[in-house]
mmCIF file of C-alpha atoms and ligand atoms in Angstrom:
data_model
loop_
_atom_site.group_PDB
_atom_site.id
_atom_site.type_symbol
_atom_site.label_atom_id
_atom_site.label_comp_id
_atom_site.label_asym_id
_atom_site.label_seq_id
_atom_site.Cartn_x
_atom_site.Cartn_y
_atom_site.Cartn_z
ATOM 1 C CA UNK A 592 106.800 77.950 81.260
ATOM 2 C CA UNK A 593 108.871 77.744 84.326
ATOM 3 C CA UNK A 594 108.779 80.801 86.541
ATOM 4 C CA UNK A 595 110.323 79.881 89.054
ATOM 5 C CA UNK A 596 113.616 80.555 90.690
ATOM 6 C CA UNK A 597 116.879 80.842 87.748
ATOM 7 C CA UNK A 598 119.221 78.509 87.517
ATOM 8 C CA UNK A 599 121.349 81.508 87.558
ATOM 9 C CA UNK A 600 120.789 84.919 88.669
ATOM 10 C CA UNK A 601 123.584 87.645 88.943
ATOM 11 C CA UNK A 602 124.058 90.265 92.072
ATOM 12 C CA UNK A 603 123.308 93.180 91.080
ATOM 13 C CA UNK A 604 126.185 95.031 90.621
ATOM 14 C CA UNK A 605 127.271 92.706 88.300
ATOM 15 C CA UNK A 606 123.784 93.513 86.232
ATOM 16 C CA UNK A 607 122.602 96.992 84.327
ATOM 17 C CA UNK A 608 119.987 99.724 84.916
ATOM 18 C CA UNK A 609 117.461 98.859 82.877
ATOM 19 C CA UNK A 610 117.256 101.024 79.245
ATOM 20 C CA UNK A 611 114.121 101.147 77.443
ATOM 21 C CA UNK A 612 115.538 101.686 74.418
ATOM 22 C CA UNK A 613 117.342 98.274 74.452
ATOM 23 C CA UNK A 614 115.074 95.557 76.060
ATOM 24 C CA UNK A 615 111.288 94.868 76.750
ATOM 25 C CA UNK A 616 109.726 93.762 80.167
ATOM 26 C CA UNK A 617 109.160 90.341 81.071
ATOM 27 C CA UNK A 618 105.531 90.060 84.061
ATOM 28 C CA UNK A 619 106.640 87.809 86.554
ATOM 29 C CA UNK A 620 103.280 87.800 88.877
ATOM 30 C CA UNK A 621 99.517 89.627 89.318
ATOM 31 C CA UNK A 622 98.092 89.703 92.885
ATOM 32 C CA UNK A 623 94.646 91.241 92.877
ATOM 33 C CA UNK A 624 94.237 93.607 95.199
ATOM 34 C CA UNK A 625 90.740 95.102 95.065
ATOM 35 C CA UNK A 626 87.756 94.625 92.814
ATOM 36 C CA UNK A 627 88.803 95.438 89.058
ATOM 37 C CA UNK A 628 92.628 96.667 90.856
ATOM 38 C CA UNK A 629 95.640 94.096 90.241
ATOM 39 C CA UNK A 630 99.089 94.690 90.863
ATOM 40 C CA UNK A 631 101.292 93.550 87.914
ATOM 41 C CA UNK A 632 105.255 93.003 88.335
ATOM 42 C CA UNK A 633 107.875 92.807 85.849
ATOM 43 C CA UNK A 634 111.357 91.748 85.290
ATOM 44 C CA UNK A 635 114.041 92.663 82.447
ATOM 45 C CA UNK A 636 113.822 90.136 79.574
ATOM 46 C CA UNK A 637 117.142 91.338 79.804
ATOM 47 C CA UNK A 638 118.385 90.486 83.966
ATOM 48 C CA UNK A 639 118.976 94.633 84.195
ATOM 49 C CA UNK A 640 118.141 96.955 87.305
ATOM 50 C CA UNK A 641 115.608 99.384 87.418
ATOM 51 C CA UNK A 642 117.021 103.235 88.354
ATOM 52 C CA UNK A 643 114.624 105.246 89.452
ATOM 53 C CA UNK A 644 112.242 107.705 92.065
ATOM 54 C CA UNK A 645 109.491 106.995 93.814
ATOM 55 C CA UNK A 646 106.677 107.743 92.565
ATOM 56 C CA UNK A 647 107.757 108.138 89.253
ATOM 57 C CA UNK A 648 105.845 106.647 85.944
ATOM 58 C CA UNK A 649 106.048 104.460 83.073
ATOM 59 C CA UNK A 650 104.579 104.253 79.682
ATOM 60 C CA UNK A 651 103.456 100.861 78.413
ATOM 61 C CA UNK A 652 102.888 99.897 74.795
ATOM 62 C CA UNK A 653 99.788 97.345 75.101
ATOM 63 C CA UNK A 654 98.933 95.254 72.018
ATOM 64 C CA UNK A 655 94.784 95.621 72.541
ATOM 65 C CA UNK A 656 93.240 94.965 69.425
ATOM 66 C CA UNK A 657 92.422 96.724 66.426
ATOM 67 C CA UNK A 658 95.734 98.491 67.552
ATOM 68 C CA UNK A 659 98.021 99.198 70.007
ATOM 69 C CA UNK A 660 97.246 101.667 73.059
ATOM 70 C CA UNK A 661 99.638 103.349 75.212
ATOM 71 C CA UNK A 662 98.925 104.186 78.507
ATOM 72 C CA UNK A 663 100.739 105.277 81.385
ATOM 73 C CA UNK A 664 101.190 104.091 84.601
ATOM 74 C CA UNK A 665 102.671 104.913 88.185
ATOM 75 C CA UNK A 666 105.151 102.179 90.018
ATOM 76 C CA UNK A 667 103.779 101.156 92.975
ATOM 77 C CA UNK A 668 107.325 99.524 93.607
ATOM 78 C CA UNK A 669 110.008 101.156 95.813
ATOM 79 C CA UNK A 670 113.797 101.523 93.572
ATOM 80 C CA UNK A 671 115.138 100.218 96.885
ATOM 81 C CA UNK A 672 114.102 96.697 95.440
ATOM 82 C CA UNK A 673 115.617 97.455 92.182
ATOM 83 C CA UNK A 674 115.651 93.806 90.370
ATOM 84 C CA UNK A 675 111.321 94.670 89.613
ATOM 85 C CA UNK A 676 109.072 96.977 89.033
ATOM 86 C CA UNK A 677 105.105 97.093 89.816
ATOM 87 C CA UNK A 678 102.622 99.044 88.434
ATOM 88 C CA UNK A 679 99.408 98.893 90.184
ATOM 89 C CA UNK A 680 96.438 99.412 87.789
ATOM 90 C CA UNK A 681 92.537 99.638 88.358
ATOM 91 C CA UNK A 682 90.076 99.362 85.333
ATOM 92 C CA UNK A 683 87.474 102.214 84.785
ATOM 93 C CA UNK A 684 84.273 101.736 83.190
ATOM 94 C CA UNK A 685 84.946 101.801 79.308
ATOM 95 C CA UNK A 686 88.343 101.510 79.857
ATOM 96 C CA UNK A 687 90.410 99.335 77.015
ATOM 97 C CA UNK A 688 93.986 99.388 77.880
ATOM 98 C CA UNK A 689 93.778 98.349 81.563
ATOM 99 C CA UNK A 690 90.775 96.671 81.357
ATOM 100 C CA UNK A 691 93.518 94.492 78.672
ATOM 101 C CA UNK A 692 95.744 93.976 81.325
ATOM 102 C CA UNK A 693 93.135 92.778 83.902
ATOM 103 C CA UNK A 694 92.283 89.998 81.549
ATOM 104 C CA UNK A 695 94.714 89.534 79.321
ATOM 105 C CA UNK A 696 98.249 89.818 80.915
ATOM 106 C CA UNK A 697 100.142 86.520 82.736
ATOM 107 C CA UNK A 698 103.164 85.846 83.661
ATOM 108 C CA UNK A 699 105.489 85.470 80.978
ATOM 109 C CA UNK A 700 104.370 87.899 78.536
ATOM 110 C CA UNK A 701 106.866 90.350 77.389
ATOM 111 C CA UNK A 702 105.696 94.275 76.897
ATOM 112 C CA UNK A 703 107.202 97.400 75.160
ATOM 113 C CA UNK A 704 107.833 100.025 77.957
ATOM 114 C CA UNK A 705 109.392 103.786 78.504
ATOM 115 C CA UNK A 706 110.543 105.458 81.283
ATOM 116 C CA UNK A 707 110.883 105.749 83.986
ATOM 117 C CA UNK A 708 109.870 109.480 84.115
ATOM 118 C CA UNK A 709 107.837 112.103 86.221
ATOM 119 C CA UNK A 710 108.623 114.711 89.037
ATOM 120 C CA UNK A 711 106.043 113.419 91.010
ATOM 121 C CA UNK A 712 108.170 111.957 93.825
ATOM 122 C CA UNK A 713 109.715 113.208 97.473
ATOM 123 C CA UNK A 714 112.932 112.906 96.482
ATOM 124 C CA UNK A 715 112.188 115.387 93.997
ATOM 125 C CA UNK A 716 110.395 117.734 96.809
ATOM 126 C CA UNK A 717 111.581 116.493 99.972
ATOM 127 C CA UNK A 718 110.706 118.041 102.967
ATOM 128 C CA UNK A 719 110.534 117.617 106.781
ATOM 129 C CA UNK A 720 107.300 115.964 106.971
ATOM 130 C CA UNK A 721 104.823 114.914 104.445
ATOM 131 C CA UNK A 722 100.756 114.738 103.986
ATOM 132 C CA UNK A 723 100.268 112.215 101.523
ATOM 133 C CA UNK A 724 96.402 112.220 100.163
ATOM 134 C CA UNK A 725 94.751 110.034 97.301
ATOM 135 C CA UNK A 726 91.878 108.684 96.415
ATOM 136 C CA UNK A 727 91.271 104.796 94.002
ATOM 137 C CA UNK A 728 94.664 103.730 92.075
ATOM 138 C CA UNK A 729 95.900 107.701 93.008
ATOM 139 C CA UNK A 730 97.122 105.506 96.017
ATOM 140 C CA UNK A 731 100.239 103.876 93.957
ATOM 141 C CA UNK A 732 102.935 106.787 93.998
ATOM 142 C CA UNK A 733 102.277 107.407 97.467
ATOM 143 C CA UNK A 734 102.387 103.701 97.727
ATOM 144 C CA UNK A 735 105.462 103.706 96.564
ATOM 145 C CA UNK A 736 107.132 106.465 98.421
ATOM 146 C CA UNK A 737 105.946 105.041 102.200
ATOM 147 C CA UNK A 738 107.592 101.900 100.981
ATOM 148 C CA UNK A 739 110.835 103.261 99.855
ATOM 149 C CA UNK A 740 111.099 105.066 103.192
ATOM 150 C CA UNK A 741 109.962 101.279 105.256
ATOM 151 C CA UNK A 742 113.069 100.304 103.591
ATOM 152 C CA UNK A 743 115.503 103.722 103.601
ATOM 153 C CA UNK A 744 114.764 105.921 106.194
ATOM 154 C CA UNK A 745 111.452 104.254 108.583
ATOM 155 C CA UNK A 746 111.733 107.275 110.739
ATOM 156 C CA UNK A 747 109.839 108.899 108.173
ATOM 157 C CA UNK A 748 106.885 111.325 108.991
ATOM 158 C CA UNK A 749 104.092 110.434 106.787
ATOM 159 C CA UNK A 750 100.447 111.728 107.306
ATOM 160 C CA UNK A 751 99.050 108.975 104.873
ATOM 161 C CA UNK A 752 95.012 109.355 103.922
ATOM 162 C CA UNK A 753 93.394 107.872 100.907
ATOM 163 C CA UNK A 754 89.914 107.881 100.054
ATOM 164 C CA UNK A 755 87.889 104.906 98.445
ATOM 165 C CA UNK A 756 84.201 103.828 97.502
ATOM 166 C CA UNK A 757 84.208 100.874 99.816
ATOM 167 C CA UNK A 758 86.463 99.321 102.737
ATOM 168 C CA UNK A 759 86.428 96.943 100.378
ATOM 169 C CA UNK A 760 88.340 99.359 97.728
ATOM 170 C CA UNK A 761 90.545 100.123 99.745
ATOM 171 C CA UNK A 762 93.971 99.169 97.922
ATOM 172 C CA UNK A 763 97.171 97.986 100.085
ATOM 173 C CA UNK A 764 94.839 98.379 102.760
ATOM 174 C CA UNK A 765 96.287 95.206 105.228
ATOM 175 C CA UNK A 766 100.302 96.482 103.751
ATOM 176 C CA UNK A 767 99.656 99.847 105.032
ATOM 177 C CA UNK A 768 98.448 98.652 108.331
ATOM 178 C CA UNK A 769 101.486 96.445 108.492
ATOM 179 C CA UNK A 770 104.032 99.314 107.862
ATOM 180 C CA UNK A 771 102.051 101.094 110.933
ATOM 181 C CA UNK A 772 103.905 98.439 112.594
ATOM 182 C CA UNK A 773 107.456 98.971 111.997
ATOM 183 C CA UNK A 774 107.515 103.215 111.392
ATOM 184 C CA UNK A 775 106.509 105.597 114.206
ATOM 185 C CA UNK A 776 105.765 108.382 112.615
ATOM 186 C CA UNK A 777 103.458 106.909 109.922
ATOM 187 C CA UNK A 778 99.613 107.753 110.656
ATOM 188 C CA UNK A 779 96.726 106.144 108.290
ATOM 189 C CA UNK A 780 93.004 107.923 107.501
ATOM 190 C CA UNK A 781 91.288 105.327 105.536
ATOM 191 C CA UNK A 782 87.963 108.269 104.406
ATOM 192 C CA UNK A 783 85.263 105.766 102.981
ATOM 193 C CA UNK A 784 82.261 106.431 101.548
ATOM 194 C CA UNK A 785 79.727 103.549 102.053
ATOM 195 C CA UNK A 786 79.638 100.835 104.412
ATOM 196 C CA UNK A 787 79.160 97.627 103.128
ATOM 197 C CA UNK A 788 77.891 94.422 104.031
ATOM 198 C CA UNK A 789 80.176 91.677 105.948
ATOM 199 C CA UNK A 790 82.429 94.654 106.516
ATOM 200 C CA UNK A 791 83.496 96.360 109.796
ATOM 201 C CA UNK A 792 84.182 100.167 109.246
ATOM 202 C CA UNK A 793 84.919 102.243 112.346
ATOM 203 C CA UNK A 794 87.092 104.686 110.267
ATOM 204 C CA UNK A 795 85.602 107.616 108.873
ATOM 205 C CA UNK A 796 82.856 107.963 106.276
ATOM 206 C CA UNK A 797 82.275 110.702 103.916
ATOM 207 C CA UNK A 798 84.112 112.899 101.818
ATOM 208 C CA UNK A 799 87.524 114.475 102.486
ATOM 209 C CA UNK A 800 86.103 118.133 103.551
ATOM 210 C CA UNK A 801 87.858 121.485 105.178
ATOM 211 C CA UNK A 802 86.512 120.293 108.911
ATOM 212 C CA UNK A 803 88.068 117.213 108.378
ATOM 213 C CA UNK A 804 91.464 118.536 107.272
ATOM 214 C CA UNK A 805 92.775 119.563 111.122
ATOM 215 C CA UNK A 806 91.704 116.006 112.570
ATOM 216 C CA UNK A 807 93.741 114.099 110.181
ATOM 217 C CA UNK A 808 96.521 115.704 110.442
ATOM 218 C CA UNK A 809 97.134 118.559 112.696
ATOM 219 C CA UNK A 810 99.974 120.278 111.559
ATOM 220 C CA UNK A 811 98.915 119.654 107.756
ATOM 221 C CA UNK A 812 100.532 123.750 107.124
ATOM 222 C CA UNK A 813 103.804 121.894 108.180
ATOM 223 C CA UNK A 814 103.903 119.121 105.603
ATOM 224 C CA UNK A 815 104.904 119.058 101.974
ATOM 225 C CA UNK A 816 101.903 117.512 100.459
ATOM 226 C CA UNK A 817 101.595 114.966 98.040
ATOM 227 C CA UNK A 818 98.308 114.895 95.754
ATOM 228 C CA UNK A 819 96.892 111.736 93.241
ATOM 229 C CA UNK A 820 93.720 110.723 92.081
ATOM 230 C CA UNK A 821 91.205 111.801 89.853
ATOM 231 C CA UNK A 822 91.294 115.509 88.707
ATOM 232 C CA UNK A 823 87.464 116.705 90.066
ATOM 233 C CA UNK A 824 89.329 115.190 93.320
ATOM 234 C CA UNK A 825 92.100 116.825 93.056
ATOM 235 C CA UNK A 826 90.840 120.185 92.398
ATOM 236 C CA UNK A 827 88.536 119.741 95.118
ATOM 237 C CA UNK A 828 91.813 119.156 98.131
ATOM 238 C CA UNK A 829 93.417 122.484 96.117
ATOM 239 C CA UNK A 830 90.514 125.117 96.950
ATOM 240 C CA UNK A 831 90.174 123.004 100.689
ATOM 241 C CA UNK A 832 93.910 124.111 101.083
ATOM 242 C CA UNK A 833 94.092 127.437 99.285
ATOM 243 C CA UNK A 834 90.784 128.010 101.267
ATOM 244 C CA UNK A 835 92.873 126.964 105.423
ATOM 245 C CA UNK A 836 95.867 129.310 103.846
ATOM 246 C CA UNK A 837 98.245 126.717 102.829
ATOM 247 C CA UNK A 838 101.482 127.356 101.270
ATOM 248 C CA UNK A 839 100.936 125.675 98.061
ATOM 249 C CA UNK A 840 104.434 126.167 96.726
ATOM 250 C CA UNK A 841 104.835 122.912 98.822
ATOM 251 C CA UNK A 842 101.745 121.129 97.613
ATOM 252 C CA UNK A 843 102.159 118.385 94.455
ATOM 253 C CA UNK A 844 100.112 116.732 92.404
ATOM 254 C CA UNK A 845 99.829 114.056 89.718
ATOM 255 C CA UNK A 846 97.277 112.202 87.524
ATOM 256 C CA UNK A 847 96.962 109.890 84.537
ATOM 257 C CA UNK A 848 94.478 108.766 82.347
ATOM 258 C CA UNK A 849 94.140 108.167 79.244
ATOM 259 C CA UNK A 850 95.204 110.420 76.264
ATOM 260 C CA UNK A 851 91.899 112.059 74.870
ATOM 261 C CA UNK A 852 91.374 111.264 70.915
ATOM 262 C CA UNK A 853 93.299 112.659 68.952
ATOM 263 C CA UNK A 854 91.416 114.902 66.948
ATOM 264 C CA UNK A 855 92.087 115.569 63.373
ATOM 265 C CA UNK A 856 92.447 119.139 61.513
ATOM 266 C CA UNK A 857 89.591 119.541 58.540
ATOM 267 C CA UNK A 858 92.057 120.399 56.163
ATOM 268 C CA UNK A 859 89.314 120.621 53.259
ATOM 269 C CA UNK A 860 88.361 124.151 55.682
ATOM 270 C CA UNK A 861 91.595 125.409 55.838
ATOM 271 C CA UNK A 862 91.730 128.933 54.190
ATOM 272 C CA UNK A 863 94.642 129.852 51.587
ATOM 273 C CA UNK A 864 95.994 132.631 54.010
ATOM 274 C CA UNK A 865 96.407 130.116 56.641
ATOM 275 C CA UNK A 866 97.886 127.612 54.653
ATOM 276 C CA UNK A 867 100.318 130.067 53.187
ATOM 277 C CA UNK A 868 101.335 131.376 57.417
ATOM 278 C CA UNK A 869 102.059 127.104 57.983
ATOM 279 C CA UNK A 870 105.531 125.909 58.618
ATOM 280 C CA UNK A 871 106.150 123.318 56.851
ATOM 281 C CA UNK A 872 107.318 120.229 58.953
ATOM 282 C CA UNK A 873 109.561 117.716 56.332
ATOM 283 C CA UNK A 874 108.789 113.486 58.096
ATOM 284 C CA UNK A 875 111.833 111.985 57.400
ATOM 285 C CA UNK A 876 111.234 108.671 57.080
ATOM 286 C CA UNK A 877 107.551 108.893 55.998
ATOM 287 C CA UNK A 878 109.394 111.197 52.794
ATOM 288 C CA UNK A 879 106.319 113.400 53.651
ATOM 289 C CA UNK A 880 105.844 117.329 53.914
ATOM 290 C CA UNK A 881 102.547 118.906 55.794
ATOM 291 C CA UNK A 882 101.427 122.300 56.548
ATOM 292 C CA UNK A 883 101.721 123.029 60.140
ATOM 293 C CA UNK A 884 99.035 125.350 61.056
ATOM 294 C CA UNK A 885 100.675 128.598 63.245
ATOM 295 C CA UNK A 886 100.128 127.454 67.222
ATOM 296 C CA UNK A 887 99.719 123.301 66.161
ATOM 297 C CA UNK A 888 102.563 120.976 67.130
ATOM 298 C CA UNK A 889 104.369 118.281 65.543
ATOM 299 C CA UNK A 890 102.229 115.638 66.665
ATOM 300 C CA UNK A 891 98.692 117.400 65.290
ATOM 301 C CA UNK A 892 100.187 117.824 62.211
ATOM 302 C CA UNK A 893 101.731 114.211 61.586
ATOM 303 C CA UNK A 894 98.362 112.831 62.496
ATOM 304 C CA UNK A 895 96.685 115.369 60.018
ATOM 305 C CA UNK A 896 98.914 113.209 57.275
ATOM 306 C CA UNK A 897 98.349 109.870 59.001
ATOM 307 C CA UNK A 898 102.206 109.775 60.161
ATOM 308 C CA UNK A 899 101.501 107.529 62.951
ATOM 309 C CA UNK A 900 103.943 109.170 66.289
ATOM 310 C CA UNK A 901 103.340 107.511 69.365
ATOM 311 C CA UNK A 902 102.169 109.233 72.114
ATOM 312 C CA UNK A 903 100.454 108.596 75.960
ATOM 313 C CA UNK A 904 100.303 111.436 78.102
ATOM 314 C CA UNK A 905 99.886 114.043 75.099
ATOM 315 C CA UNK A 906 100.962 116.828 78.087
ATOM 316 C CA UNK A 907 104.956 116.796 77.840
ATOM 317 C CA UNK A 908 105.324 114.506 80.428
ATOM 318 C CA UNK A 909 105.862 110.896 79.443
ATOM 319 C CA UNK A 910 107.991 111.453 77.015
ATOM 320 C CA UNK A 911 106.594 108.757 74.272
ATOM 321 C CA UNK A 912 106.063 111.075 72.016
ATOM 322 C CA UNK A 913 110.039 111.888 71.532
ATOM 323 C CA UNK A 914 111.668 112.349 67.889
ATOM 324 C CA UNK A 915 115.099 113.313 66.312
ATOM 325 C CA UNK A 916 114.735 117.360 64.727
ATOM 326 C CA UNK A 917 116.702 117.451 62.130
ATOM 327 C CA UNK A 918 116.894 120.669 61.091
ATOM 328 C CA UNK A 919 114.790 124.385 61.941
ATOM 329 C CA UNK A 920 113.983 126.092 65.002
ATOM 330 C CA UNK A 921 110.904 125.057 67.475
ATOM 331 C CA UNK A 922 109.216 125.736 70.553
ATOM 332 C CA UNK A 923 108.881 123.495 72.941
ATOM 333 C CA UNK A 924 107.041 122.965 76.785
ATOM 334 C CA UNK A 925 107.080 120.718 78.011
ATOM 335 C CA UNK A 926 106.754 118.893 81.528
ATOM 336 C CA UNK A 927 109.757 116.730 82.143
ATOM 337 C CA UNK A 928 109.387 114.013 80.055
ATOM 338 C CA UNK A 929 112.836 114.651 78.410
ATOM 339 C CA UNK A 930 116.118 114.887 79.793
ATOM 340 C CA UNK A 931 118.159 118.236 79.193
ATOM 341 C CA UNK A 932 121.049 115.406 77.311
ATOM 342 C CA UNK A 933 118.686 114.346 74.899
ATOM 343 C CA UNK A 934 117.495 118.203 74.289
ATOM 344 C CA UNK A 935 121.144 118.637 73.286
ATOM 345 C CA UNK A 936 121.319 115.564 71.246
ATOM 346 C CA UNK A 937 117.936 116.954 69.103
ATOM 347 C CA UNK A 938 115.189 115.304 70.573
ATOM 348 C CA UNK A 939 111.848 117.080 70.791
ATOM 349 C CA UNK A 940 108.543 115.910 72.083
ATOM 350 C CA UNK A 941 106.008 115.538 69.194
ATOM 351 C CA UNK A 942 103.042 116.976 71.647
ATOM 352 C CA UNK A 943 103.963 120.134 72.723
ATOM 353 C CA UNK A 944 106.584 120.922 70.201
ATOM 354 C CA UNK A 945 105.788 124.120 67.868
ATOM 355 C CA UNK A 946 107.557 124.750 65.208
ATOM 356 C CA UNK A 947 109.244 128.477 64.749
ATOM 357 C CA UNK A 948 109.492 128.491 60.779
ATOM 358 C CA UNK A 949 110.409 124.833 58.621
ATOM 359 C CA UNK A 950 111.463 122.431 60.543
ATOM 360 C CA UNK A 951 112.687 118.741 59.618
ATOM 361 C CA UNK A 952 111.633 114.853 61.841
ATOM 362 C CA UNK A 953 112.779 111.590 61.936
ATOM 363 C CA UNK A 954 109.712 110.042 61.261
HETATM 364 S S1 FES B 1164 103.141 112.044 74.877
HETATM 365 FE FE1 FES B 1164 104.055 112.235 76.719
HETATM 366 S S2 FES B 1164 105.303 113.457 76.334
HETATM 367 FE FE2 FES B 1164 104.222 113.590 74.555
#
C-alpha cells in the first residue's frame, strides 16, 4: 500500500469539514511515545479537514473479537493542523480496546469514529493564565491545548504539571521541552514516583501534594485549572485545591475509562406492581415493545431486551448512543454529548434519557 504523498492533495479551502455520519478515519502513522503508549494519526478517507476545539475527544469503534467495542479518547493533536487528527493512547492492564489498537492497528486501516465532542477546552473556558495538571495519559488534552497555543497564541501563560511513574513514562517529554524554547511563558514541571536505571533525573520526585503546589505554580490561585488523569488522582487534586482556598469555578476536569459492563435487569424478579408502573418503549426498527422501569434509561431497557444501541461513555458525554425519538415525552440529563439542533430534530442520548410515559424510539 502506498502511504506516501498523494498525487494530488487539495488545499484546505477546497476541502469539506469531516462529518462522522459519512466518513471513516484512515490510520496514517503510528509513533511509540512510552511503554504501552502510542500516538495514532488519522486522516479522513474522503480528504476532509477536521474542525474541533483543542482538548475535545472522539469515540472509536474498534473491531475487537468476538465483538467490536467503543472507546473514547481525547485528541492529542491540535485543530491548528486540520488535515489530520491524532489520539495518544495507553493500554492499562486488562485493556481490550486500547490493547487492540496497540497490537493490531496499522497504517491504512480504516475505523468508524464519532465526534469530536466535549467541553474540556480552554477555548470553551478561557482564562488569563492556565495551570494544566495531568497524570499518565491524562496529558493528551493538555498537549492538544498547548500545541494549539504554540501555533496560535505563543505568548500564552501555562504552568504545565504532569506526573508519571518513571522518567521513561513521561509522554511528550522531548516535545514539551522543545516547546519551552518557543513559548516564553510555558513553565514545565515533571513529577515522577520512581527513579530508573540509566535515566538521569534531577527533577521532582514524589506525589503532587499541597506543599508542592505553591512551589510548582506560585500564583496557582489566579489560574484557570484543567486537570485530567485517573479518578483518584483528580479527587486528590480537587481536595488539595479546595483545602488551599482555590475558587473551584475555575477548575475543569476530564477522564475516560471503558464503559462499565452492561448490567441486565433481572426480569424474572420484577414484581407485577413494578411492571404496571413501567413505561413502554417501542423500538420501531426492532419491532419490540419493552417495559422500562421508573428511573431506568432507554439504554438499560434496550439492553434488557437484547436490542443493541452503541454506547461508549454511558454518561451523556460522547454522543455515541444518539437515537431518534419518534414520539412520547422523556427527560434527558446529558453532559454535552448532544447539540441543541439535534435535540430540536428529535434526537436523544439513550444512556441518559428516561421515558416519561410511553415513547417510541428508532432503534
Ligand atoms: S454513551 Fe456516551 S453519550 Fe451515551
